[in-house]
Short mmCIF file of C-alpha atoms and ligand atoms in Angstrom, two decimals:
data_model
loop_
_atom_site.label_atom_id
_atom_site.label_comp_id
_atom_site.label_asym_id
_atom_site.label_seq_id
_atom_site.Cartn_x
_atom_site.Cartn_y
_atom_site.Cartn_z
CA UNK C 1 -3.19 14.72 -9.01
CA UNK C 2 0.17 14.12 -11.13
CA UNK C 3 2.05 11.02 -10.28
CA UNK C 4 5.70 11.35 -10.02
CA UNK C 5 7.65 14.19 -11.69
CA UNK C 6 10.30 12.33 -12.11
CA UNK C 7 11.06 8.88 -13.45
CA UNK C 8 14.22 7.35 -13.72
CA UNK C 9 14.35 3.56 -13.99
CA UNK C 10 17.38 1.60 -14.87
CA UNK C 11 17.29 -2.35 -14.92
CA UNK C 12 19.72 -3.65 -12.16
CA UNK C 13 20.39 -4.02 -8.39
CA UNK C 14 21.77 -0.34 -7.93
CA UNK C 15 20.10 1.68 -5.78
CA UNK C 16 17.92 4.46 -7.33
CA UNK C 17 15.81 7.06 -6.26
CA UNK C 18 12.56 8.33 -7.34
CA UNK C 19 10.77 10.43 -5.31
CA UNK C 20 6.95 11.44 -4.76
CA UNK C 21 6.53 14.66 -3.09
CA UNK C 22 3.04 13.95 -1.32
CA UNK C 23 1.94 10.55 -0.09
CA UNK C 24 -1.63 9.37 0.24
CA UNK C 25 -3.25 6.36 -0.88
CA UNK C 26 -2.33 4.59 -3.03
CA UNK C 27 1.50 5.41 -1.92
CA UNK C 28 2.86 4.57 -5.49
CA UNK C 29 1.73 6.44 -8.11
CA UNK C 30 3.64 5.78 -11.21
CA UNK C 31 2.76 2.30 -11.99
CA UNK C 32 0.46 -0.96 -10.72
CA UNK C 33 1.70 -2.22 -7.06
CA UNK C 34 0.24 -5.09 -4.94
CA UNK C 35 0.62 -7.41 -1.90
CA UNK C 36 2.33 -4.91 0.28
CA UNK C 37 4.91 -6.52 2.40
CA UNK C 38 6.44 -3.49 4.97
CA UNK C 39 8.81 -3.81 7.16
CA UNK C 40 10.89 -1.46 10.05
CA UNK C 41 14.44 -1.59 8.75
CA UNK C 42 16.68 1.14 11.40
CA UNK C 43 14.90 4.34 10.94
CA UNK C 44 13.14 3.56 7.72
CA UNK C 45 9.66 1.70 6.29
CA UNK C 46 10.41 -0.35 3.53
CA UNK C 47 7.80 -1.63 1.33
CA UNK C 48 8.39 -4.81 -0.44
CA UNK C 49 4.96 -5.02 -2.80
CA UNK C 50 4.34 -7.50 -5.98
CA UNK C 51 4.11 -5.42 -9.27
CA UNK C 52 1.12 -5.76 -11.26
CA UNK C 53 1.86 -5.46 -15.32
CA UNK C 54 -0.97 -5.70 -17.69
CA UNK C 55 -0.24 -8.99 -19.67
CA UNK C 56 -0.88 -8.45 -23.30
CA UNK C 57 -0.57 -11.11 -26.37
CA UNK C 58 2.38 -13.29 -25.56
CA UNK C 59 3.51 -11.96 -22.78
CA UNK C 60 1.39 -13.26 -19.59
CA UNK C 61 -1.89 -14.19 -19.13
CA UNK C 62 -5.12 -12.47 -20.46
CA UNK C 63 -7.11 -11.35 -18.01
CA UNK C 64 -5.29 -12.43 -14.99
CA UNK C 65 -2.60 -11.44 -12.82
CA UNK C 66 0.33 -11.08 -14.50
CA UNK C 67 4.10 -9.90 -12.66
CA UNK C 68 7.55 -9.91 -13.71
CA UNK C 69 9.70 -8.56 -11.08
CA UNK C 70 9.55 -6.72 -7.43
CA UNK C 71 10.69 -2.92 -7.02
CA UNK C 72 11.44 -2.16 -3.15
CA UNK C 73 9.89 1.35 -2.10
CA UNK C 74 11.12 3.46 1.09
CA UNK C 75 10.12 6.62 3.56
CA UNK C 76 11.63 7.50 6.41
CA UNK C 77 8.13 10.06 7.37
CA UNK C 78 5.70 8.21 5.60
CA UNK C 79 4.76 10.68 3.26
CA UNK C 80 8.07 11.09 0.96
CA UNK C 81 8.47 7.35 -0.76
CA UNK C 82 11.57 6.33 -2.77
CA UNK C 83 11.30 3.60 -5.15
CA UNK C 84 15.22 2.01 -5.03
CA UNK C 85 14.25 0.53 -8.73
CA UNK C 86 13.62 -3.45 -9.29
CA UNK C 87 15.25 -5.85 -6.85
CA UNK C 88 14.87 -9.27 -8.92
CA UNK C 89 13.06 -10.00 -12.06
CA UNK C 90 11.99 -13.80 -13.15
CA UNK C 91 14.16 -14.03 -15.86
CA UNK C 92 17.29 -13.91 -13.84
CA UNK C 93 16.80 -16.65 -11.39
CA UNK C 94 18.55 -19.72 -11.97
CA UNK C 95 15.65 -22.25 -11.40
CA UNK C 96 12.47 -20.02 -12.30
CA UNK C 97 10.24 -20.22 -15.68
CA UNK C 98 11.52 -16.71 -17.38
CA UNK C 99 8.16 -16.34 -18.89
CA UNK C 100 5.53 -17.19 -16.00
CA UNK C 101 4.96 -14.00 -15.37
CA UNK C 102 3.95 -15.01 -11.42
CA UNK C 103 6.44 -13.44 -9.40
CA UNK C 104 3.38 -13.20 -6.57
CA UNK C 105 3.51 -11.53 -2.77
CA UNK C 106 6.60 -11.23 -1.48
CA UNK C 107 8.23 -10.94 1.92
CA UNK C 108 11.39 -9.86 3.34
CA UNK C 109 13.54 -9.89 7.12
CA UNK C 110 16.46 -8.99 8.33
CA UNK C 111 18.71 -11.67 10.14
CA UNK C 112 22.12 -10.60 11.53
CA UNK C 113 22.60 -7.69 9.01
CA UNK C 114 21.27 -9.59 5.69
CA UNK C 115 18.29 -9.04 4.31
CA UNK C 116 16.03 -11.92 3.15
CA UNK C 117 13.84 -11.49 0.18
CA UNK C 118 11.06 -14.78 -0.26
CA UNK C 119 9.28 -14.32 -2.94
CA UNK C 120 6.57 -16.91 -4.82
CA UNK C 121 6.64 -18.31 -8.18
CA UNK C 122 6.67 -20.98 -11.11
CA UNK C 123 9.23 -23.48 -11.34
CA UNK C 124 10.71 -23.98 -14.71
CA UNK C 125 11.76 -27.78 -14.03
CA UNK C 126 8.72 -29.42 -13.45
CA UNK C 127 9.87 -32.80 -13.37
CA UNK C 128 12.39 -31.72 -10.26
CA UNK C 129 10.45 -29.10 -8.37
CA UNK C 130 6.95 -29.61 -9.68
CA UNK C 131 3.49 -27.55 -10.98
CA UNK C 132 2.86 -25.22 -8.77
CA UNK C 133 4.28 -22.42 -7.03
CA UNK C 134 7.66 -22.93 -4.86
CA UNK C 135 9.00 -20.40 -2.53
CA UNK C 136 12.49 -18.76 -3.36
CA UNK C 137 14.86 -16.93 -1.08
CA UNK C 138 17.57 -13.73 -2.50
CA UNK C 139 19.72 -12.50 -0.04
CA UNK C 140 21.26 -8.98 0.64
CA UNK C 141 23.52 -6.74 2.77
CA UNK C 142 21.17 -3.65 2.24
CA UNK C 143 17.52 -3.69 2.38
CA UNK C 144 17.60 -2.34 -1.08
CA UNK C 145 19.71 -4.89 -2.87
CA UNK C 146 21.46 -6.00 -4.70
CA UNK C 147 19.83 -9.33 -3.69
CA UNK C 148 21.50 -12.96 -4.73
CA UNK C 149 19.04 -15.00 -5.65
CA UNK C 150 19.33 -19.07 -4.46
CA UNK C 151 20.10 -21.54 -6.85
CA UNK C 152 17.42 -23.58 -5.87
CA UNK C 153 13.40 -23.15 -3.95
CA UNK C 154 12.97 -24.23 -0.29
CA UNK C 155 12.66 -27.96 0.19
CA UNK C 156 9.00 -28.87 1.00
CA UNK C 157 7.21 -25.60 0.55
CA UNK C 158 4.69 -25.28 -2.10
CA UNK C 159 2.28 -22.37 -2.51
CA UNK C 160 2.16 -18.86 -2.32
CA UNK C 161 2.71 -15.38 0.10
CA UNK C 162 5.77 -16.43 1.90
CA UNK C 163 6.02 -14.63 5.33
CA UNK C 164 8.10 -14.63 8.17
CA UNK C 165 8.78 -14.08 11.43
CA UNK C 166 11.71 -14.47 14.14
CA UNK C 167 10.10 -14.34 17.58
CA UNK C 168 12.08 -13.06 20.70
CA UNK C 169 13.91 -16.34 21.03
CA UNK C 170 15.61 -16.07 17.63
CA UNK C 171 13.46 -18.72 16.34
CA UNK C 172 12.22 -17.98 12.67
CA UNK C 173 9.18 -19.38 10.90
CA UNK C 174 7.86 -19.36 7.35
CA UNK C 175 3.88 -19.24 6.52
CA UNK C 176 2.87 -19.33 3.30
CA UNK C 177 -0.33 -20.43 1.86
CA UNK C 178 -2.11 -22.95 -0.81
CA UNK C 179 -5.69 -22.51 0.21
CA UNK C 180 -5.15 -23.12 3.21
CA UNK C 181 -2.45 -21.69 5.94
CA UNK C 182 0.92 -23.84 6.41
CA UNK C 183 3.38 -22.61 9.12
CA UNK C 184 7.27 -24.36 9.67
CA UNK C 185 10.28 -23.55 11.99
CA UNK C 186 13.20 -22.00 9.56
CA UNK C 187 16.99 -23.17 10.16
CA UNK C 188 18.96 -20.15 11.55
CA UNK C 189 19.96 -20.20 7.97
CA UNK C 190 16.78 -18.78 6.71
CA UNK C 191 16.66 -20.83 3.93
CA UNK C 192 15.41 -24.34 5.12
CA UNK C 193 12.64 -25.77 7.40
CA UNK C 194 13.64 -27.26 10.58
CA UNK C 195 10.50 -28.65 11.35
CA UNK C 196 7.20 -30.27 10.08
CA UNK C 197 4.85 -28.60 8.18
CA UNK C 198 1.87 -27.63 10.20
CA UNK C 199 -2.12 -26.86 8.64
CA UNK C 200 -2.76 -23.91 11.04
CA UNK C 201 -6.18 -25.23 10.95
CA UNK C 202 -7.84 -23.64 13.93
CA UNK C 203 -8.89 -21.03 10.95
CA UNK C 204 -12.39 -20.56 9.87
CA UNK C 205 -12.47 -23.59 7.38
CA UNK C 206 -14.63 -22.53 4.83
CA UNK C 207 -13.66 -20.50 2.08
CA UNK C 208 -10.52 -19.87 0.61
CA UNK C 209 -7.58 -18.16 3.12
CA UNK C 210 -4.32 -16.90 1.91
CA UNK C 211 -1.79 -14.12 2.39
CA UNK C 212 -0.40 -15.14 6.01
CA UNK C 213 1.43 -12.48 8.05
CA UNK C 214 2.34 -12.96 11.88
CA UNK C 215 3.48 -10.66 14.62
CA UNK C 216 3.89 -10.58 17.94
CA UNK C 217 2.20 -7.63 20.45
CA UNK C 218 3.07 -7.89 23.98
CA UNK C 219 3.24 -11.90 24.19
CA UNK C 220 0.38 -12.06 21.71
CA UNK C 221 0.65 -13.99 18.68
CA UNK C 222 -1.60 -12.48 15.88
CA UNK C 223 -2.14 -14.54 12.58
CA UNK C 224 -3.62 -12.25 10.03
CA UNK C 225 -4.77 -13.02 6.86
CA UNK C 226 -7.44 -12.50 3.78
CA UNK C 227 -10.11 -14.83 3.78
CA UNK C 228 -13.21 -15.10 1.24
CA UNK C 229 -15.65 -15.77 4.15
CA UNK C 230 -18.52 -14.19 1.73
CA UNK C 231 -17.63 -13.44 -1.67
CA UNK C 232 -14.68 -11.99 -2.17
CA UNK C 233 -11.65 -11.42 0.30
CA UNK C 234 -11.66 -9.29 3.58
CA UNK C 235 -8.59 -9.14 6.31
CA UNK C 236 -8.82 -11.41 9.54
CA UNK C 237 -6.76 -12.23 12.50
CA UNK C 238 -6.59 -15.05 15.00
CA UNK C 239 -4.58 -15.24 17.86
CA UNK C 240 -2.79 -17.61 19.87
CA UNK C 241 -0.19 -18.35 22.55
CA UNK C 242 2.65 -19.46 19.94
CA UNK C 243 3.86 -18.89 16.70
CA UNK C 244 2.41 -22.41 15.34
CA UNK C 245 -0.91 -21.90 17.00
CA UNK C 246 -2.92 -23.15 18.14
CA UNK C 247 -5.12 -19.77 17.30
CA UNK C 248 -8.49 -18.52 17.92
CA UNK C 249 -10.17 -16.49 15.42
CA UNK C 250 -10.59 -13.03 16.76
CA UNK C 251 -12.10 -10.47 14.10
CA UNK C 252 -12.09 -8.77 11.14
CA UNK C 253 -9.19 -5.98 10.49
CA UNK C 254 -11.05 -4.63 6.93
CA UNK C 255 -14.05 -5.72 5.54
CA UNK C 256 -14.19 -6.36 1.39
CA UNK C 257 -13.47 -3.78 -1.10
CA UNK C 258 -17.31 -1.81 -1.69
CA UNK C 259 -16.42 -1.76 -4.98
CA UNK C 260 -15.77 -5.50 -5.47
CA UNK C 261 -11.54 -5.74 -6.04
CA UNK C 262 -11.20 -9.36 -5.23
CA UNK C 263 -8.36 -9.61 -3.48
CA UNK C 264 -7.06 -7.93 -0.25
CA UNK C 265 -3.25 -8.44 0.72
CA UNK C 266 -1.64 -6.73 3.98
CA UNK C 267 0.63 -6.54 6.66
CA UNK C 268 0.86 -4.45 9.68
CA UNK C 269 3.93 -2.63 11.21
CA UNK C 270 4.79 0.02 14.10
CA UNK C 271 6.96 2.35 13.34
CA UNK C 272 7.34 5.36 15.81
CA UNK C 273 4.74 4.24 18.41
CA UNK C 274 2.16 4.35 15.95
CA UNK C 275 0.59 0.50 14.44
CA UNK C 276 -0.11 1.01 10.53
CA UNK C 277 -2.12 -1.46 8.18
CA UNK C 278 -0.51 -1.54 4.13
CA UNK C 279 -3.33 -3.47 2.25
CA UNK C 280 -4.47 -2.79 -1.73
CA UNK C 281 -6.95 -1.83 -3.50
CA UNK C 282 -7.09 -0.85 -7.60
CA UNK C 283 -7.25 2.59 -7.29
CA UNK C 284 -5.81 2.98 -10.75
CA UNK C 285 -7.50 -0.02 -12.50
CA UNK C 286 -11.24 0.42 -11.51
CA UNK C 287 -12.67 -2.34 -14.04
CA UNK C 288 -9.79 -4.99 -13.64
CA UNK C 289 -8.85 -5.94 -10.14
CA UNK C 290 -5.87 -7.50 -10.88
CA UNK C 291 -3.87 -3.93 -11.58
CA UNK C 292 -3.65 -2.93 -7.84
CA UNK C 293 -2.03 -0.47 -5.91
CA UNK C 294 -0.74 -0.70 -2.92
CA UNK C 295 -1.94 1.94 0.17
CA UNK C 296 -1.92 2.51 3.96
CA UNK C 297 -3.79 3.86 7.27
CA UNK C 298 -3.34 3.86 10.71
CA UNK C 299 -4.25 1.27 12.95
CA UNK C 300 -5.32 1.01 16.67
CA UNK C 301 -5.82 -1.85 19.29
CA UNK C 302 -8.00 -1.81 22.05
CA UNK C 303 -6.96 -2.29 25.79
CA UNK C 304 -7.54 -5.85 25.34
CA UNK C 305 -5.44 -6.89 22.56
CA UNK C 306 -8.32 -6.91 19.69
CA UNK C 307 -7.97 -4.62 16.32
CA UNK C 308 -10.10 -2.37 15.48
CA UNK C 309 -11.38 -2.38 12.05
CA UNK C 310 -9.79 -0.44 9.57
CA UNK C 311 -11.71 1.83 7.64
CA UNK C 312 -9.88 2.48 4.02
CA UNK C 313 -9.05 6.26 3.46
CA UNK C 314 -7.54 7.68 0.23
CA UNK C 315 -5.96 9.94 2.94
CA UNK C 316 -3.87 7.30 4.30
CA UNK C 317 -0.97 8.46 6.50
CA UNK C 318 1.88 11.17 6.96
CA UNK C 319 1.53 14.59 7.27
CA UNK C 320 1.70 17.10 4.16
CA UNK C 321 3.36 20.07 4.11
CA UNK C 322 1.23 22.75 3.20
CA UNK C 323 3.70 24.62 0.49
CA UNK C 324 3.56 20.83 -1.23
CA UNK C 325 0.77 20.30 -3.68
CA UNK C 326 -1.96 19.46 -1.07
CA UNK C 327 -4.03 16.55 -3.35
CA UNK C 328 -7.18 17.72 -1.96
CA UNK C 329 -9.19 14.46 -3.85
CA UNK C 330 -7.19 12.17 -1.85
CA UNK C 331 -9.39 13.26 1.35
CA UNK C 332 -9.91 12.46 4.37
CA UNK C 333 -14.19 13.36 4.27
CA UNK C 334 -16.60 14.46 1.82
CA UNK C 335 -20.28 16.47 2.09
CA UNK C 336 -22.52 13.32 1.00
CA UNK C 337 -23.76 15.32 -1.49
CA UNK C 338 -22.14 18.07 -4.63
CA UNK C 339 -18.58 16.96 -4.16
CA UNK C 340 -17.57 14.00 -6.56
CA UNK C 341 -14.42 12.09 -7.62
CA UNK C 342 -13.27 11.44 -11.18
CA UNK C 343 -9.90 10.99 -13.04
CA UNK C 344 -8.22 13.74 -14.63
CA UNK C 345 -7.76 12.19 -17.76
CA UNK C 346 -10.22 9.05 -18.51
CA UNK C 347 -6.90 7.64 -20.41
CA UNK C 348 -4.11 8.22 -18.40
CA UNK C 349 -5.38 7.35 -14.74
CA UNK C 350 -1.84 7.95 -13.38
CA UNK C 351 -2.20 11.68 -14.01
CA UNK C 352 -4.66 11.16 -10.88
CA UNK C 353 -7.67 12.60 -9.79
CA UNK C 354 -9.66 15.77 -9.52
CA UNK C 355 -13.03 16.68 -6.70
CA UNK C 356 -15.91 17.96 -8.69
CA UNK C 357 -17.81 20.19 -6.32
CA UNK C 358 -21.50 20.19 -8.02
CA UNK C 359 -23.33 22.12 -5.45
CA UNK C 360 -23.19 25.36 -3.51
CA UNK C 361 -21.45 24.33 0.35
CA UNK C 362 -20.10 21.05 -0.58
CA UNK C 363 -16.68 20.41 0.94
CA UNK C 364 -14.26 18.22 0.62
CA UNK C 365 -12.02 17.78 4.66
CA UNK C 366 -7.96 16.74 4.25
CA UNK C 367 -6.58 16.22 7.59
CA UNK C 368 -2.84 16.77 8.92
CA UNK C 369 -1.26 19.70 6.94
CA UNK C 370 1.50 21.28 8.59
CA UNK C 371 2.22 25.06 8.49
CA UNK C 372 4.97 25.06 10.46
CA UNK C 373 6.04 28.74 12.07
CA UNK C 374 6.02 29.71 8.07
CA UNK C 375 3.77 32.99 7.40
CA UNK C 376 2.54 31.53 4.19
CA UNK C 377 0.73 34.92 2.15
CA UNK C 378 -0.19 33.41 -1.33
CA UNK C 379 -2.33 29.86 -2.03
CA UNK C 380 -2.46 28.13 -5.42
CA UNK C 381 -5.16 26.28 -6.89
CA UNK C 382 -5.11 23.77 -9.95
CA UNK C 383 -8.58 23.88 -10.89
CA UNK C 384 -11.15 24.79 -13.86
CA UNK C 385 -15.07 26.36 -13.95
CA UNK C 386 -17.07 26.07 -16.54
CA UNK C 387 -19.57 28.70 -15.38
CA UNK C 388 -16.77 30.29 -12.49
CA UNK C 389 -16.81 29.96 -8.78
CA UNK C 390 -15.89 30.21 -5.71
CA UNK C 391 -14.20 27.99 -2.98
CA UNK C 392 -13.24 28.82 0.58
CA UNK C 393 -10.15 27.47 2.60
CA UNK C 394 -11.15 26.54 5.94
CA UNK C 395 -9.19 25.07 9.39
CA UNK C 396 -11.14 23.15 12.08
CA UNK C 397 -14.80 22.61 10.48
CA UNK C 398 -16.61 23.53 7.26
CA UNK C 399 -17.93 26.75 9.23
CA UNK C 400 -13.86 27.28 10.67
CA UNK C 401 -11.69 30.63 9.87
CA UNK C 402 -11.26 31.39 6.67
CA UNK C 403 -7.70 30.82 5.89
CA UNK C 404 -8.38 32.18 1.79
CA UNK C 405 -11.19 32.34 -0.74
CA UNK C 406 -9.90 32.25 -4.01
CA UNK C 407 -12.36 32.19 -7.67
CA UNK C 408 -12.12 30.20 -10.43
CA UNK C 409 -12.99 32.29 -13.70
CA UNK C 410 -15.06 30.45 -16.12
CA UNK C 411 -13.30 28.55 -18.74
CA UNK C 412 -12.37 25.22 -20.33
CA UNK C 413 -8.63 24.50 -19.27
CA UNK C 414 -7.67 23.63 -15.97
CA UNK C 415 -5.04 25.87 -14.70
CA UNK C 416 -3.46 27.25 -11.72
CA UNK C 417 -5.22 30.43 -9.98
CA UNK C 418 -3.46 32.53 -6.85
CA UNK C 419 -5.10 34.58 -4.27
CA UNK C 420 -3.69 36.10 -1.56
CA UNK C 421 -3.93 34.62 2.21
CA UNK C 422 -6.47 36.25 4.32
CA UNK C 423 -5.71 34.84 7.81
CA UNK C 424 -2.21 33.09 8.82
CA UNK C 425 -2.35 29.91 10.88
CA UNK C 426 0.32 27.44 12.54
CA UNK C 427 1.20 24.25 12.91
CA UNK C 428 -0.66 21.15 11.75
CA UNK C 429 -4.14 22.14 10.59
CA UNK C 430 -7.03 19.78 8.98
CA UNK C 431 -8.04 21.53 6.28
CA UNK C 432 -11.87 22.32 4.55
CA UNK C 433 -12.27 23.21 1.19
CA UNK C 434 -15.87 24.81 0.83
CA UNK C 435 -17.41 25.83 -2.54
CA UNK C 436 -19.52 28.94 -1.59
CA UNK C 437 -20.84 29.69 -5.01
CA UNK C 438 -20.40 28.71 -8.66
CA UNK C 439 -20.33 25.43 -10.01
CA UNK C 440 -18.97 23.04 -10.90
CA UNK C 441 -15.86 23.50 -9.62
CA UNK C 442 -12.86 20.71 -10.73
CA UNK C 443 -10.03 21.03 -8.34
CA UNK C 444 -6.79 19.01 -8.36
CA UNK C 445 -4.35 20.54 -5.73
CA UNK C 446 -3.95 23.64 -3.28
CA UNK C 447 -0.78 24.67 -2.19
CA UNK C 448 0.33 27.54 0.79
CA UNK C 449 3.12 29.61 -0.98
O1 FUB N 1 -0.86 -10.96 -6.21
C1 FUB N 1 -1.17 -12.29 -6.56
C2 FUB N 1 -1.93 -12.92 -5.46
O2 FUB N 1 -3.14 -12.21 -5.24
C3 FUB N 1 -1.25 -12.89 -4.13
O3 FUB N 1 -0.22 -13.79 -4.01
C4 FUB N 1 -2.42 -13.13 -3.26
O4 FUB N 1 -2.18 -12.90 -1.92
C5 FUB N 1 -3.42 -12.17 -3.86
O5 FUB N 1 -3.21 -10.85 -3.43
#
């Protein structure tokens, strides 16, 4: 899987675009994103993440997390993302350290057409604002910038993962976190608390609890948030009858990482009548967990109010169109046995990854493709055989019409192979990709021409 064709980056506030054809998880494919903060702006998501850097001699921390500045990231279908560029970077903020490298999880709302951008980090007068993290505010007329940062941090808010909310009442509050969960009424202002600072202490009290984000769901108050109940973080919620709490614990929304990434870091939105979960994982940075990426999947609520877990896909969400490059390793089920995931190239994971199909009948399932009314007559494969093969396009199951059946010739170099269409289908399919004989087979994309 390629990451983005294109890459234009200036520094500034302007507005940019970049765009990413296909969308599955992680959504941003071009460089480390974390902490995903989205958010329902008109007829748009907008993404607010933290961006991971790898710190190197003098610049950061070895070893540990290490961020200079946010980009904001949009879609208006889920599936095409923009990234507008970088909104604020710590060396341009009148009262932050220009070298901590800890511009952490980020939030941002929209109050009476401004946009308001919180965002974590280190002070660099520690004599007037002290050690730790403080929570700064930069304010907007767009969701994408350019945002004004505030001379100075909130008063009496120390810690980390800003987030807030305005309930129906216009009443805004600020959570934010420092082991623990703290919660305050916000002036209409936005930019100062307007009441005491609460411990929303109901929480499971062992273990450390971070990464607040509330919302309200028909006069339900959900407080969700990571939690290292075992070893390492997984995503819980609590509810209660009012912003402050008091709340109940009420489940688990994803369980830890299988493969160990020690963080989680979420929020939830609906956008066109369907609830989505952003959380990360480090897709692109399998032996360092502090390189993440930020991705996304659907999320449903039973009758009664609870969530229901959230299994991570690399499918994620948003339909693709099937004469875009269908990334066929980002899928939504594999055979438990011949079909394997690797990286393209070993030293540039953002070129992506590729499904080695090792047996006879593996498969490989990728869910929502859409045809359209478009009589589609030639597919395209990016793959590579070292003894030939094989592999069959399928709808419906892994024993559904056969929509192509294309071979890969022996040889060394991955390329692109066409075959011709064999049966023409409509409208949004789930596709199976079936390797009848041959192996192995490396495949990167298909794509309906
Ligand atoms: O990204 C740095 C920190 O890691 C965040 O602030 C926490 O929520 C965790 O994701």
């Amino acid at each position: 899987m390629k990451g983005f064709s294109k890459i234009i980056l200036t520094i500034g506030l302007t507005a940019l675009s970049v765009i990413q054809a296909n969308a599955q998880n992680p959504i941003v494919r071009n460089q480390y994103s974390a902490d995903p903060s989205a958010r329902v702006f008109g007829d748009r998501v907008y993404v607010y993440p933290s961006h991971d850097i790898l710190a190197t001699e003098g610049k950061g921390r070895l070893g540990w997390f290490c961020m200079e500045d946010y980009h904001v990231f949009s879609s208006a279908n889920l599936t095409d993302w923009t990234d507008h560029g970088m909104l604020i970077t710590q060396n341009k903020i009148p009262w932050v350290k220009s070298d901590s490298y800890s511009m952490w999880a980020p939030d941002c709302i929209e109050r009476n057409g401004k946009y308001y951008f919180y965002f974590p980090t280190s002070p660099k007068d520690t004599v007037a604002y002290g050690r730790g993290f403080r929570v700064g505010v930069a304010i907007a007329d767009k969701p994408t910038g350019p945002f004004i940062p505030q001379p100075e941090p909130i008063k009496d808010v120390r810690g980390i993962d800003p987030n807030v909310f305005i309930d129906k009442d216009g009443q805004a509050y600020l959570y934010w976190s420092a082991g623990n969960i703290y919660g305050a009424k916000l002036k209409a202002n936005m930019l100062e608390l307007d009441s005491e600072v609460k411990i929303l202490g109901e929480l499971p009290n062992k273990g450390l609890k971070e990464g607040p984000y509330l919302f309200e769901r028909n006069g339900i108050y959900y407080l969700t948030y990571p939690h290292v109940e075992n070893k390492i973080e997984r995503l819980e919620y609590a509810t209660g009858d009012n912003p402050l709490g008091p709340f109940k614990f009420a489940g688990v929304i994803m369980d830890e990482s299988p493969t160990g990434c020690w963080t989680n870091h979420h929020s939830l939105i609906e956008f066109k009548n369907q609830w989505y979960l952003f959380y990360h994982h480090n897709d692109y940075s399998p032996k360092f967990d502090k390189a993440r990426s930020i991705r996304a999947d659907s999320l449903f609520f039973n009758a009664d109010g609870t969530i229901k877990k959230v299994i991570p896909t690399l499918r994620g969400i948003g339909v693709t169109k099937a004469n875009t490059e269908i990334q066929i390793d980002r899928y939504t089920a594999i055979s438990n046995e011949g079909a394997n995931l690797d990286f393209i190239d070993t030293t540039n994971h953002f070129d992506g990854w590729k499904l080695v199909f090792t047996k006879p009948s593996a498969w490989s399932q990728y869910n929502s493709v859409d045809f359209g009314n478009t009589k589609f007559r030639t597919i395209s494969v990016r793959a590579k055989s070292a003894m030939g093969g094989t592999l069959q396009i399928r709808t419906n199951s892994i024993l559904g019409p056969i929509l192509a059946e294309i071979t890969i010739p022996k040889g060394k170099d991955i390329s692109i192979r066409k075959s011709s269409v064999l049966r023409m289908t409509k409208g949004m399919q789930n596709l199976f990709l079936v390797l009848k004989t041959g192996q192995p087979v490396e495949t990167d994309w298909i794509r309906f021409e």
